[in-house]
Every structure is written in C-alpha cells, then in structure tokens.
Amino acid sequence: QVRLVESGGGLVQAGGSLRLSCAVFGGTVSTNAMGWFRQAPGKEREFAAAINWNGDSTYYGDSVKGRFTISRDNAKNTVHLQMTSLKPEDTAVYYCALRLGRGAAITTDLYGYWGQGTQVTVSS
C-alpha cells in the first residue's frame, strides 16, 4: 500500500520561506506524477503544484506561480515544495498526492493517494 507523509510545516512570518517534504512509501516518485494541494478552513482544496514522472513538466496554481517550486529527489523517494515570499493567504493545510500515472494533473480526482497534511501558518 502506498503511503505519503508530509513534513516541514510550521509558523513563518509573511515574506519568509518554508520547504515542505513528502516522503513516499510503497511507491516511487520517479515513475508517478506528484502534486501538492492546500486547504484553508472553510475553503475547498486548492491545487498548488504538480510534477510529472521525469520532472520535465511542472504546473502551478495561479496564486502561487513565481513563489513556489515543486521538485523531486529520486534518491530519497521524496517530493518537495519550496515556498518563498509567503503571504498570510497561503495559510492552509498542505497535502501531497500521488497519481497512478506519469502525467501531471491539477484536479484532486486524478490522484489516488494522499498524505495526512502538514499545517502552514503565515503571520502578518
């Protein structure tokens, strides 16, 4: 069974940076597309970033373009989300997801496995 474990969340001031990690067990990030989504209280889950199986294609939600970067570390079977220039509106629980396919996707229905999430709080 595939299991995803997020880490790296925490409290950061506006304008700061944070790096999230997603360790994958029972699967490999090098053969599957991966994504990051976020959900704030009272909001629907929002697409943040995605990367295809070999890393040559990445996609970002409009609200995070230019500030967030998704990457993979195949040796550690881990996917990262580097977040910079953080804003209070970035506050949310961040989830990583694995798709049973090679192409990156931006909708939640195309991902088969999800982590439990890690809280990111950006203060003013």
PDB file of C-alpha atoms in Angstrom:
ATOM      1  CA  GLN A   1       0.000   0.000   0.000  1.00  0.00           C
ATOM      2  CA  VAL A   2       1.241   3.478  -0.880  1.00  0.00           C
ATOM      3  CA  ARG A   3       1.690   5.884   2.000  1.00  0.00           C
ATOM      4  CA  LEU A   4       2.642   9.562   1.813  1.00  0.00           C
ATOM      5  CA  VAL A   5       3.985  11.514   4.779  1.00  0.00           C
ATOM      6  CA  GLU A   6       4.286  15.305   4.677  1.00  0.00           C
ATOM      7  CA  SER A   7       6.618  17.311   6.871  1.00  0.00           C
ATOM      8  CA  GLY A   8       8.134  20.769   7.132  1.00  0.00           C
ATOM      9  CA  GLY A   9       5.081  22.795   8.006  1.00  0.00           C
ATOM     10  CA  GLY A  10       5.125  25.402  10.712  1.00  0.00           C
ATOM     11  CA  LEU A  11       4.783  29.066  11.551  1.00  0.00           C
ATOM     12  CA  VAL A  12       6.540  31.644   9.410  1.00  0.00           C
ATOM     13  CA  GLN A  13       6.285  35.407   9.027  1.00  0.00           C
ATOM     14  CA  ALA A  14       4.995  36.982   5.849  1.00  0.00           C
ATOM     15  CA  GLY A  15       7.757  37.246   3.272  1.00  0.00           C
ATOM     16  CA  GLY A  16       9.551  34.233   4.653  1.00  0.00           C
ATOM     17  CA  SER A  17      10.232  30.825   3.183  1.00  0.00           C
ATOM     18  CA  LEU A  18       9.381  27.264   4.055  1.00  0.00           C
ATOM     19  CA  ARG A  19      10.217  23.924   2.492  1.00  0.00           C
ATOM     20  CA  LEU A  20       7.750  21.071   2.637  1.00  0.00           C
ATOM     21  CA  SER A  21       8.693  17.461   2.059  1.00  0.00           C
ATOM     22  CA  CYS A  22       6.652  14.421   1.117  1.00  0.00           C
ATOM     23  CA  ALA A  23       8.180  11.011   1.694  1.00  0.00           C
ATOM     24  CA  VAL A  24       6.640   8.189  -0.313  1.00  0.00           C
ATOM     25  CA  PHE A  25       6.473   4.630   0.950  1.00  0.00           C
ATOM     26  CA  GLY A  26       5.322   1.696  -1.153  1.00  0.00           C
ATOM     27  CA  GLY A  27       5.736   3.633  -4.389  1.00  0.00           C
ATOM     28  CA  THR A  28       8.295   5.655  -6.330  1.00  0.00           C
ATOM     29  CA  VAL A  29       8.178   9.320  -7.220  1.00  0.00           C
ATOM     30  CA  SER A  30      10.308   8.629 -10.288  1.00  0.00           C
ATOM     31  CA  THR A  31       7.540   6.687 -12.029  1.00  0.00           C
ATOM     32  CA  ASN A  32       4.482   8.637 -10.940  1.00  0.00           C
ATOM     33  CA  ALA A  33       3.228  12.163 -11.177  1.00  0.00           C
ATOM     34  CA  MET A  34       3.039  14.023  -7.877  1.00  0.00           C
ATOM     35  CA  GLY A  35       1.107  17.012  -6.688  1.00  0.00           C
ATOM     36  CA  TRP A  36       0.668  19.440  -3.828  1.00  0.00           C
ATOM     37  CA  PHE A  37      -2.704  20.792  -2.768  1.00  0.00           C
ATOM     38  CA  ARG A  38      -3.762  23.020   0.079  1.00  0.00           C
ATOM     39  CA  GLN A  39      -6.922  23.612   2.043  1.00  0.00           C
ATOM     40  CA  ALA A  40      -7.728  26.518   4.320  1.00  0.00           C
ATOM     41  CA  PRO A  41     -10.583  26.440   6.858  1.00  0.00           C
ATOM     42  CA  GLY A  42     -13.907  26.863   5.103  1.00  0.00           C
ATOM     43  CA  LYS A  43     -12.295  26.587   1.678  1.00  0.00           C
ATOM     44  CA  GLU A  44     -12.199  23.826  -0.893  1.00  0.00           C
ATOM     45  CA  ARG A  45      -8.985  22.001  -1.587  1.00  0.00           C
ATOM     46  CA  GLU A  46      -6.886  24.082  -3.980  1.00  0.00           C
ATOM     47  CA  PHE A  47      -4.261  22.989  -6.468  1.00  0.00           C
ATOM     48  CA  ALA A  48      -0.794  24.335  -5.738  1.00  0.00           C
ATOM     49  CA  ALA A  49       1.777  22.448  -7.812  1.00  0.00           C
ATOM     50  CA  ALA A  50       2.362  19.262  -9.794  1.00  0.00           C
ATOM     51  CA  ILE A  51       5.271  17.482 -11.427  1.00  0.00           C
ATOM     52  CA  ASN A  52       5.270  14.689 -13.966  1.00  0.00           C
ATOM     53  CA  TRP A  53       7.123  11.410 -13.709  1.00  0.00           C
ATOM     54  CA  ASN A  54      10.500  12.592 -15.045  1.00  0.00           C
ATOM     55  CA  GLY A  55      10.352  16.181 -13.837  1.00  0.00           C
ATOM     56  CA  ASP A  56      10.363  17.830 -17.267  1.00  0.00           C
ATOM     57  CA  SER A  57       6.864  19.242 -16.774  1.00  0.00           C
ATOM     58  CA  THR A  58       5.648  21.257 -13.817  1.00  0.00           C
ATOM     59  CA  TYR A  59       2.441  23.175 -13.210  1.00  0.00           C
ATOM     60  CA  TYR A  60       1.431  25.754 -10.627  1.00  0.00           C
ATOM     61  CA  GLY A  61      -1.746  27.309  -9.442  1.00  0.00           C
ATOM     62  CA  ASP A  62      -2.149  30.960 -10.338  1.00  0.00           C
ATOM     63  CA  SER A  63      -1.972  32.044  -6.715  1.00  0.00           C
ATOM     64  CA  VAL A  64       1.482  30.511  -6.179  1.00  0.00           C
ATOM     65  CA  LYS A  65       3.207  30.985  -9.542  1.00  0.00           C
ATOM     66  CA  GLY A  66       6.610  32.572  -9.204  1.00  0.00           C
ATOM     67  CA  ARG A  67       6.750  31.857  -5.486  1.00  0.00           C
ATOM     68  CA  PHE A  68       6.527  28.070  -5.120  1.00  0.00           C
ATOM     69  CA  THR A  69       8.714  25.404  -6.705  1.00  0.00           C
ATOM     70  CA  ILE A  70       7.993  21.685  -6.806  1.00  0.00           C
ATOM     71  CA  SER A  71      10.857  19.226  -7.177  1.00  0.00           C
ATOM     72  CA  ARG A  72      11.689  15.590  -6.617  1.00  0.00           C
ATOM     73  CA  ASP A  73      14.606  13.762  -5.070  1.00  0.00           C
ATOM     74  CA  ASN A  74      14.536  10.315  -6.598  1.00  0.00           C
ATOM     75  CA  ALA A  75      17.353   9.009  -4.412  1.00  0.00           C
ATOM     76  CA  LYS A  76      15.296   9.758  -1.309  1.00  0.00           C
ATOM     77  CA  ASN A  77      11.945   8.966  -2.934  1.00  0.00           C
ATOM     78  CA  THR A  78      10.749  12.367  -1.828  1.00  0.00           C
ATOM     79  CA  VAL A  79       8.961  15.340  -3.351  1.00  0.00           C
ATOM     80  CA  HIS A  80       9.464  18.891  -2.097  1.00  0.00           C
ATOM     81  CA  LEU A  81       7.595  22.150  -2.244  1.00  0.00           C
ATOM     82  CA  GLN A  82       9.810  25.177  -1.772  1.00  0.00           C
ATOM     83  CA  MET A  83       7.685  28.148  -0.770  1.00  0.00           C
ATOM     84  CA  THR A  84       9.030  31.692  -0.839  1.00  0.00           C
ATOM     85  CA  SER A  85       7.561  35.159  -0.372  1.00  0.00           C
ATOM     86  CA  LEU A  86       4.866  33.636   1.765  1.00  0.00           C
ATOM     87  CA  LYS A  87       1.662  35.539   2.369  1.00  0.00           C
ATOM     88  CA  PRO A  88      -0.963  35.196   5.107  1.00  0.00           C
ATOM     89  CA  GLU A  89      -3.356  33.850   2.476  1.00  0.00           C
ATOM     90  CA  ASP A  90      -1.004  30.898   1.994  1.00  0.00           C
ATOM     91  CA  THR A  91      -2.051  29.661   5.423  1.00  0.00           C
ATOM     92  CA  ALA A  92      -3.541  26.200   4.979  1.00  0.00           C
ATOM     93  CA  VAL A  93      -3.025  22.514   5.470  1.00  0.00           C
ATOM     94  CA  TYR A  94      -0.809  21.301   2.655  1.00  0.00           C
ATOM     95  CA  TYR A  95      -1.280  17.827   1.221  1.00  0.00           C
ATOM     96  CA  CYS A  96       0.898  15.860  -1.141  1.00  0.00           C
ATOM     97  CA  ALA A  97      -0.638  13.372  -3.528  1.00  0.00           C
ATOM     98  CA  LEU A  98       0.484  10.595  -5.839  1.00  0.00           C
ATOM     99  CA  ARG A  99      -1.162   9.893  -9.158  1.00  0.00           C
ATOM    100  CA  LEU A 100      -1.231   6.444 -10.713  1.00  0.00           C
ATOM    101  CA  GLY A 101       0.134   7.804 -13.948  1.00  0.00           C
ATOM    102  CA  ARG A 102       3.057   9.728 -15.373  1.00  0.00           C
ATOM    103  CA  GLY A 103       1.406  12.948 -16.457  1.00  0.00           C
ATOM    104  CA  ALA A 104       0.934  15.815 -14.048  1.00  0.00           C
ATOM    105  CA  ALA A 105      -2.635  16.709 -13.134  1.00  0.00           C
ATOM    106  CA  ILE A 106      -4.260  19.642 -11.396  1.00  0.00           C
ATOM    107  CA  THR A 107      -7.512  18.143 -10.125  1.00  0.00           C
ATOM    108  CA  THR A 108      -7.918  16.091  -6.977  1.00  0.00           C
ATOM    109  CA  ASP A 109      -9.923  13.344  -8.663  1.00  0.00           C
ATOM    110  CA  LEU A 110      -6.898  12.264 -10.708  1.00  0.00           C
ATOM    111  CA  TYR A 111      -4.781  11.433  -7.663  1.00  0.00           C
ATOM    112  CA  GLY A 112      -5.061   8.090  -5.957  1.00  0.00           C
ATOM    113  CA  TYR A 113      -3.094   8.537  -2.743  1.00  0.00           C
ATOM    114  CA  TRP A 114      -2.916  11.370  -0.241  1.00  0.00           C
ATOM    115  CA  GLY A 115      -0.901  12.265   2.810  1.00  0.00           C
ATOM    116  CA  GLN A 116      -2.411  13.482   6.068  1.00  0.00           C
ATOM    117  CA  GLY A 117      -1.248  17.047   5.526  1.00  0.00           C
ATOM    118  CA  THR A 118       1.037  19.498   7.254  1.00  0.00           C
ATOM    119  CA  GLN A 119      -0.058  22.851   8.641  1.00  0.00           C
ATOM    120  CA  VAL A 120       1.493  26.038   7.265  1.00  0.00           C
ATOM    121  CA  THR A 121       0.687  29.261   9.084  1.00  0.00           C
ATOM    122  CA  VAL A 122       1.899  32.611   7.771  1.00  0.00           C
ATOM    123  CA  SER A 123       1.653  35.521  10.174  1.00  0.00           C
ATOM    124  CA  SER A 124       1.377  39.180   9.231  1.00  0.00           C
TER     125      SER A 124
END
